[in-house]
Coordinates of C-alpha atoms in Angstrom, one line a residue:
X20 CA -228.5 -166.5 -208.4
X21 CA -226.5 -169.1 -206.7
X22 CA -226.0 -172.4 -208.5
X23 CA -226.2 -175.7 -206.6
X24 CA -224.3 -177.9 -209.0
X25 CA -222.6 -179.8 -206.2
X26 CA -225.8 -181.0 -204.5
X27 CA -227.7 -184.2 -205.1
X28 CA -230.9 -183.7 -203.2
X29 CA -233.9 -186.0 -203.1
X30 CA -236.9 -185.2 -205.2
X31 CA -239.8 -184.0 -203.2
X32 CA -242.5 -182.5 -205.4
X33 CA -243.8 -179.2 -204.0
X34 CA -247.3 -179.7 -205.3
X35 CA -247.7 -182.7 -202.8
X36 CA -249.0 -180.3 -200.3
X37 CA -249.4 -182.5 -197.3
X38 CA -246.6 -185.0 -196.8
X39 CA -248.0 -187.9 -194.9
X40 CA -246.4 -189.7 -192.0
X41 CA -244.8 -188.7 -188.8
X42 CA -241.0 -188.7 -188.4
X43 CA -238.9 -189.6 -185.4
X44 CA -240.2 -188.0 -182.2
X45 CA -240.1 -188.1 -178.5
X46 CA -242.4 -187.4 -175.6
X47 CA -241.2 -184.7 -173.2
X48 CA -243.6 -185.9 -170.6
X49 CA -241.8 -189.3 -170.5
X50 CA -238.6 -187.7 -169.4
X51 CA -239.9 -185.0 -167.0
X52 CA -238.0 -186.4 -164.0
X53 CA -234.8 -185.8 -166.0
X54 CA -235.5 -182.4 -167.4
X55 CA -234.7 -180.3 -164.4
X56 CA -231.2 -181.7 -164.2
X57 CA -230.8 -181.4 -168.0
X58 CA -231.6 -177.7 -168.0
X59 CA -229.4 -177.0 -165.0
X60 CA -226.0 -175.3 -165.4
X61 CA -223.2 -177.9 -165.8
X62 CA -225.6 -180.5 -167.1
X63 CA -223.4 -181.1 -170.2
X64 CA -221.7 -184.1 -168.5
X65 CA -224.8 -186.3 -169.0
X66 CA -224.1 -188.6 -171.9
X67 CA -227.4 -190.2 -172.6
X68 CA -229.6 -189.3 -175.6
X69 CA -233.3 -188.7 -176.0
X70 CA -235.1 -191.5 -177.9
X71 CA -238.7 -192.2 -178.6
X72 CA -239.1 -193.9 -175.2
X73 CA -237.2 -191.4 -173.1
X74 CA -233.5 -191.3 -172.1
X75 CA -232.3 -194.4 -173.9
X76 CA -229.9 -195.0 -176.7
X77 CA -228.4 -192.6 -179.3
X78 CA -230.2 -189.8 -181.1
X79 CA -233.0 -191.1 -183.3
X80 CA -232.0 -191.1 -187.0
X81 CA -234.3 -190.3 -189.8
X82 CA -236.2 -193.3 -191.3
X83 CA -234.3 -195.1 -194.0
X84 CA -234.6 -193.4 -197.4
X85 CA -235.4 -190.0 -196.0
X86 CA -232.8 -187.2 -195.4
X87 CA -232.6 -185.7 -191.9
X88 CA -234.3 -182.6 -193.2
X89 CA -237.2 -184.3 -194.9
X90 CA -240.5 -182.5 -194.7
X91 CA -243.1 -183.7 -192.3
X92 CA -246.7 -182.6 -191.9
X93 CA -247.1 -180.0 -189.2
X94 CA -249.3 -181.6 -186.6
X95 CA -252.5 -183.4 -187.6
X96 CA -254.6 -182.3 -190.5
X97 CA -257.9 -180.7 -189.7
X98 CA -260.8 -180.1 -192.0
X99 CA -260.2 -176.9 -194.0
X100 CA -263.1 -174.5 -194.8
X101 CA -263.3 -173.6 -198.4
X102 CA -262.0 -170.1 -199.3
X103 CA -265.4 -169.1 -200.4
X104 CA -267.0 -169.9 -197.1
X105 CA -264.3 -169.3 -194.6
X106 CA -265.8 -166.2 -193.0
X107 CA -264.5 -163.6 -195.5
X108 CA -268.0 -162.3 -196.1
X109 CA -269.5 -161.2 -199.3
X110 CA -267.6 -158.5 -201.2
X111 CA -264.5 -158.7 -199.0
X112 CA -261.6 -156.9 -200.6
X113 CA -258.3 -158.6 -200.0
X114 CA -254.9 -157.3 -201.0
X115 CA -252.0 -159.7 -201.5
X116 CA -248.6 -158.4 -200.5
X117 CA -245.4 -157.9 -202.4
X118 CA -241.9 -159.0 -201.3
X119 CA -239.7 -162.1 -201.1
X120 CA -241.6 -165.4 -200.6
X121 CA -240.3 -168.9 -200.3
X122 CA -241.5 -171.2 -203.1
X123 CA -239.7 -174.3 -202.0
X124 CA -236.3 -175.9 -201.3
X125 CA -233.9 -176.6 -204.2
X126 CA -234.6 -180.3 -204.1
X127 CA -238.3 -179.7 -204.8
X128 CA -237.4 -178.8 -208.4
X129 CA -235.1 -181.7 -209.3
X130 CA -236.0 -184.2 -212.0
X131 CA -235.6 -182.3 -215.3
X132 CA -239.3 -181.4 -215.7
X133 CA -241.2 -178.2 -215.2
X134 CA -243.0 -177.8 -211.9
X135 CA -246.3 -176.0 -211.6
X136 CA -246.7 -173.5 -208.7
X137 CA -249.6 -171.3 -207.5
X138 CA -248.7 -168.3 -205.4
X139 CA -249.9 -164.8 -204.8
X140 CA -252.9 -165.4 -207.0
X141 CA -250.7 -166.4 -209.9
X142 CA -250.3 -169.6 -211.9
X143 CA -246.6 -170.1 -212.3
X144 CA -244.1 -172.6 -213.7
X145 CA -240.6 -173.3 -212.3
X146 CA -237.7 -175.1 -213.8
X147 CA -234.1 -175.9 -212.8
X148 CA -231.3 -175.8 -215.4
X149 CA -228.3 -178.2 -215.6
X150 CA -226.3 -175.8 -213.3
X151 CA -229.1 -176.0 -210.7
X152 CA -230.3 -172.4 -211.3
X153 CA -234.0 -172.0 -210.7
X154 CA -236.2 -169.9 -212.9
X155 CA -239.9 -168.9 -212.3
X156 CA -242.3 -167.5 -214.8
X157 CA -246.0 -167.1 -215.6
X158 CA -247.4 -170.5 -216.5
X159 CA -249.3 -170.0 -219.7
X160 CA -247.7 -170.2 -223.1
X161 CA -248.2 -166.9 -225.1
X162 CA -248.8 -169.0 -228.2
X163 CA -252.0 -171.0 -227.5
X164 CA -252.3 -170.8 -223.7
X165 CA -251.0 -174.2 -222.6
X166 CA -249.9 -174.5 -218.9
X167 CA -246.2 -175.0 -219.1
X168 CA -246.0 -176.6 -215.7
X169 CA -247.8 -179.8 -216.8
X170 CA -245.8 -181.7 -219.3
X171 CA -243.2 -179.0 -219.9
X172 CA -239.6 -180.2 -220.3
X173 CA -236.3 -178.6 -219.5
X174 CA -233.9 -178.4 -222.5
X175 CA -230.6 -177.1 -221.2
X176 CA -231.7 -173.8 -219.6
X177 CA -234.8 -173.5 -221.7
X178 CA -238.4 -174.5 -221.0
X179 CA -240.2 -176.4 -223.7
X180 CA -244.0 -176.1 -224.1
X181 CA -245.7 -179.5 -224.0
X182 CA -248.3 -178.4 -226.7
X183 CA -246.2 -177.2 -229.7
X184 CA -242.7 -177.5 -228.3
X185 CA -242.0 -173.8 -228.4
X186 CA -238.9 -173.0 -226.2
X187 CA -238.4 -170.2 -223.8
X188 CA -235.1 -169.0 -222.4
X189 CA -234.3 -168.0 -218.8
X190 CA -235.4 -164.4 -219.5
X191 CA -238.8 -165.7 -220.6
X192 CA -238.3 -164.9 -224.3
X193 CA -239.2 -167.3 -227.0
X194 CA -236.0 -168.6 -228.6
X195 CA -237.2 -171.5 -230.8
X196 CA -240.2 -172.7 -232.7
X197 CA -239.3 -176.2 -234.1
X198 CA -241.5 -176.0 -237.2
X199 CA -240.8 -172.4 -238.2
X200 CA -237.9 -170.1 -239.0
X201 CA -239.9 -167.3 -237.6
X202 CA -239.3 -166.7 -233.9
X203 CA -241.9 -164.3 -232.5
X204 CA -241.3 -161.7 -229.9
X205 CA -243.5 -163.6 -227.4
X206 CA -242.3 -163.8 -223.9
X207 CA -243.2 -165.1 -220.4
X208 CA -243.0 -162.8 -217.4
X209 CA -240.2 -164.0 -215.2
X210 CA -239.6 -163.3 -211.5
X211 CA -236.4 -162.6 -209.6
X212 CA -235.1 -165.6 -207.8
X213 CA -232.6 -165.8 -204.9
X214 CA -231.5 -168.4 -202.4
X215 CA -230.7 -168.7 -198.7
X216 CA -229.0 -172.1 -198.2
X217 CA -231.3 -174.5 -200.0
X218 CA -234.4 -172.3 -199.6
X219 CA -235.6 -170.7 -202.8
X220 CA -237.3 -167.3 -202.8
X221 CA -239.1 -165.4 -205.5
X222 CA -239.8 -161.6 -205.6
X223 CA -243.4 -160.9 -206.3
X224 CA -244.8 -157.5 -207.3
X225 CA -247.6 -156.5 -209.6
X226 CA -245.3 -154.1 -211.4
X227 CA -242.6 -156.1 -213.2
X228 CA -240.3 -153.1 -213.2
X229 CA -240.5 -152.9 -209.4
X230 CA -237.3 -154.8 -208.6
X231 CA -236.3 -156.3 -205.1
X232 CA -236.1 -153.6 -202.5
X233 CA -234.4 -155.4 -199.6
X234 CA -232.1 -158.3 -198.9
X235 CA -232.9 -161.8 -197.7
X236 CA -231.9 -162.7 -194.2
X237 CA -228.6 -164.6 -193.4
X238 CA -228.2 -168.3 -193.7
X239 CA -228.3 -170.0 -190.2
X240 CA -232.0 -170.6 -189.8
X241 CA -232.4 -172.0 -193.3
X242 CA -229.6 -174.6 -193.0
X243 CA -231.3 -177.6 -191.4
X244 CA -229.8 -179.1 -188.3
X245 CA -229.3 -182.9 -188.7
X246 CA -232.1 -184.7 -186.9
X247 CA -234.5 -181.7 -187.1
X248 CA -236.9 -182.0 -190.0
X249 CA -238.2 -179.2 -192.1
X250 CA -241.9 -178.7 -192.1
X251 CA -244.4 -177.5 -194.8
X252 CA -248.2 -177.2 -194.5
X253 CA -251.0 -175.6 -196.4
X254 CA -253.3 -173.7 -194.1
X255 CA -256.6 -171.9 -194.9
X256 CA -256.0 -168.6 -193.1
X257 CA -255.3 -164.9 -193.7
X258 CA -251.6 -164.3 -194.3
X259 CA -251.6 -161.3 -192.0
X260 CA -252.4 -163.4 -189.0
X261 CA -249.0 -165.2 -189.0
X262 CA -246.9 -162.1 -188.4
X263 CA -249.5 -160.5 -186.2
X264 CA -249.4 -163.5 -184.0
X265 CA -246.0 -162.6 -182.6
X266 CA -247.4 -159.2 -181.5
X267 CA -250.5 -160.7 -179.8
X268 CA -248.8 -161.2 -176.4
X269 CA -252.0 -161.8 -174.6
X270 CA -252.6 -165.2 -176.3
X271 CA -249.2 -166.6 -175.1
X272 CA -250.4 -167.4 -171.5
X273 CA -254.0 -168.0 -172.4
X274 CA -253.5 -170.4 -175.3
X275 CA -249.9 -171.6 -174.9
X276 CA -249.7 -171.6 -171.1
X277 CA -246.6 -169.5 -171.0
X278 CA -245.8 -166.9 -168.3
X279 CA -246.5 -163.2 -168.9
X280 CA -244.4 -161.4 -171.5
X281 CA -242.0 -158.8 -170.3
X282 CA -239.4 -156.4 -171.8
X283 CA -241.3 -156.3 -175.1
X284 CA -239.7 -153.9 -177.7
X285 CA -240.3 -153.2 -181.3
X286 CA -237.7 -151.5 -183.6
X287 CA -237.8 -150.7 -187.3
X288 CA -240.2 -149.1 -189.7
X289 CA -238.8 -150.2 -193.0
X290 CA -239.0 -153.8 -194.5
X291 CA -236.9 -155.1 -191.6
X292 CA -238.5 -155.1 -188.2
X293 CA -237.3 -156.6 -184.9
X294 CA -239.3 -157.6 -181.9
X295 CA -237.7 -158.7 -178.6
X296 CA -239.3 -160.0 -175.4
X297 CA -238.9 -162.3 -172.4
X298 CA -241.3 -165.0 -171.4
X299 CA -241.2 -168.2 -169.3
X300 CA -241.6 -171.2 -171.5
X301 CA -242.5 -174.8 -170.7
X302 CA -239.8 -177.2 -171.9
X303 CA -240.3 -180.8 -171.1
X304 CA -242.6 -179.9 -168.3
X305 CA -240.2 -177.4 -166.7
X306 CA -240.5 -173.6 -166.8
X307 CA -237.4 -171.9 -168.2
X308 CA -236.8 -168.2 -169.0
X309 CA -236.6 -167.5 -172.7
X310 CA -235.5 -164.4 -174.6
X311 CA -237.0 -164.1 -178.0
X312 CA -235.6 -162.0 -180.9
X313 CA -238.1 -162.1 -183.8
X314 CA -237.2 -160.4 -187.1
X315 CA -239.5 -159.7 -190.0
X316 CA -238.1 -159.4 -193.5
X317 CA -241.1 -158.0 -195.3
X318 CA -244.4 -159.9 -195.0
X319 CA -243.1 -163.3 -196.1
X320 CA -240.1 -164.2 -193.8
X321 CA -240.0 -164.4 -190.0
X322 CA -236.9 -165.5 -188.1
X323 CA -236.7 -166.3 -184.4
X324 CA -233.6 -166.6 -182.2
X325 CA -234.5 -168.0 -178.8
X326 CA -232.0 -168.0 -176.0
X327 CA -232.9 -170.7 -173.6
X328 CA -231.0 -172.7 -171.0
X329 CA -227.7 -171.4 -172.2
X330 CA -228.1 -172.1 -175.9
X331 CA -229.5 -170.2 -178.9
X332 CA -232.0 -171.8 -181.3
X333 CA -232.6 -170.4 -184.7
X334 CA -236.0 -170.9 -186.4
X335 CA -237.5 -169.5 -189.6
X336 CA -241.1 -169.4 -190.7
X337 CA -241.7 -168.6 -194.4
X338 CA -245.3 -167.4 -195.2
X339 CA -246.3 -167.6 -198.8
X340 CA -249.8 -166.8 -199.8
X341 CA -251.4 -169.0 -202.4
X342 CA -254.4 -166.7 -202.7
X343 CA -256.3 -164.4 -200.3
X344 CA -257.3 -167.2 -198.0
X345 CA -254.7 -170.0 -198.3
X346 CA -251.0 -170.0 -197.7
X347 CA -248.0 -172.3 -197.3
X348 CA -246.2 -172.3 -194.0
X349 CA -242.6 -173.6 -194.2
X350 CA -240.6 -174.0 -191.0
X351 CA -236.9 -174.9 -190.5
X352 CA -234.6 -174.9 -187.6
X353 CA -231.0 -173.8 -187.8
X354 CA -227.9 -175.5 -186.4
X355 CA -227.2 -175.5 -182.7
X356 CA -223.7 -173.9 -182.0
X357 CA -221.2 -176.7 -181.3
X358 CA -219.8 -176.7 -177.7
X359 CA -218.3 -179.1 -175.3
X360 CA -221.8 -180.0 -174.1
X361 CA -223.4 -180.2 -177.5
X362 CA -225.2 -183.4 -176.6
X363 CA -227.0 -181.6 -173.8
X364 CA -227.7 -178.7 -176.2
X365 CA -229.1 -181.2 -178.7
X366 CA -231.5 -182.6 -176.2
X367 CA -232.7 -179.2 -174.9
X368 CA -233.2 -178.1 -178.5
X369 CA -235.3 -181.1 -179.3
X370 CA -237.5 -180.5 -176.3
X371 CA -237.9 -176.8 -177.1
X372 CA -238.7 -177.5 -180.8
X373 CA -241.3 -180.1 -179.8
X374 CA -243.0 -177.4 -177.6
X375 CA -242.7 -174.8 -180.4
X376 CA -244.4 -177.1 -182.8
X377 CA -247.1 -177.9 -180.3
X378 CA -247.8 -174.1 -180.1
X379 CA -248.3 -174.2 -183.8
X380 CA -250.8 -177.0 -183.5
X381 CA -252.7 -174.9 -181.0
X382 CA -252.7 -171.8 -183.2
X383 CA -253.6 -173.3 -186.6
X384 CA -257.1 -174.6 -185.8
X385 CA -258.0 -171.1 -184.6
X386 CA -256.5 -169.4 -187.6
X387 CA -258.4 -171.7 -190.0
X388 CA -261.7 -170.8 -188.5
X389 CA -261.4 -167.1 -187.5
X390 CA -262.3 -164.0 -189.4
X391 CA -260.2 -161.0 -190.0
X392 CA -261.3 -158.0 -187.9
X393 CA -260.3 -154.9 -189.8
X394 CA -261.0 -152.8 -186.6
X395 CA -260.3 -155.1 -183.7
X396 CA -261.3 -153.9 -180.2
X397 CA -257.8 -154.1 -178.7
X398 CA -257.2 -153.2 -175.1
X399 CA -254.2 -152.6 -172.9
X400 CA -252.1 -155.8 -172.6
X401 CA -253.0 -157.1 -176.1
X402 CA -249.6 -156.0 -177.5
X403 CA -248.7 -153.7 -180.5
X404 CA -251.2 -155.3 -182.9
X405 CA -252.3 -152.0 -184.5
X406 CA -248.7 -150.9 -184.8
X407 CA -247.9 -154.1 -186.6
X408 CA -250.9 -153.5 -189.0
X409 CA -249.6 -150.0 -189.8
X410 CA -246.2 -151.6 -190.5
X411 CA -247.5 -154.3 -192.8
X412 CA -249.7 -151.9 -194.8
X413 CA -246.6 -150.7 -196.7
X414 CA -246.5 -154.1 -198.5
X415 CA -249.9 -153.7 -200.1
X416 CA -252.0 -151.5 -197.9
X417 CA -253.4 -154.8 -196.5
X418 CA -254.4 -153.4 -193.1
X419 CA -257.0 -151.0 -194.7
X420 CA -258.0 -153.2 -197.7
X421 CA -259.4 -156.2 -195.9
X422 CA -262.8 -155.2 -194.4
X423 CA -264.0 -158.6 -193.6
X424 CA -266.9 -158.1 -191.2
X425 CA -267.7 -154.9 -189.3
X426 CA -266.5 -154.9 -185.7
X427 CA -269.2 -154.9 -183.1
X428 CA -269.5 -154.7 -179.4

């Protein structure tokens, strides 16, 4: 575990699932006449910045009182079908995966109180000690069953139950009963925790003895670029659809109006898997050639490096199932490499990220209303969807364990 004692982040409770409000933005359509010159080689001499009304003034700062990396809602909320009526069908068997999953950012757990979490079908409690070390455990007290995430207090590195004030150490063992000299052998199940930058990850597996089997990715995509917010959203969808979406190359031109995908390659059979491809992409109304490198780190982490207009943009999507039909999507964008034309790079990145988020707004309403076809009728040109399902099955045999509705036609 890596302590964060030198940080003073702003409290942002993770259980506030939809953060209201829209942050600073811009309209690529408003600057379309300028985009072609901006994307052209040698465009770094332009010294104007993109503001809400187009090319005017300095880069837009975050609103007062919010850090540059504050969470914003991803797009506009849409009505969510209930998990029981979302098309899963009666008797559907759903397997939740194992692996590393993001449960928040370090500043989500500030404040000296226990924080309730619900992930992978589990009720959990998280607490941060005085050295900024995060601990995550099962939520219910082994004494009388109180939920430790509601009213629980942090005492040093211990978690105190709100019901009878029993205290539990970082390893989950009961270490103090205030009204008795007898300390029972009761314990909470705890989960391995690790960090990438400020992002906090927990290793989930049904077998407590099954320890982490692979490393987390490197840091760049998790360190927020100033001016580029982090995003978090609860979505009612199947967790498999997020990773599978990158392999569904046929939907890029039909839904997102990109050009056709070329040079598509897939490498890796273990927990780490890499996809590369080229596709024309619309940035500020102009088509530019993009090279994508998408890396999967188990079922819960997807990183993208996009080479566009002479710069590289790092982006990470963390997929954390709540249960078999709901998940949290967390997205962050890494720093743009500093160069002599970093102002131009900043503008290109903002336009690209705007387009990237628009793609998400197009995907999510479909995901929230679709069913999961256990035997999809794929055809040539769909992309390696079945190959991806074979790969993801190693994290819980999900590809064969989710018969939702029989395929027909």
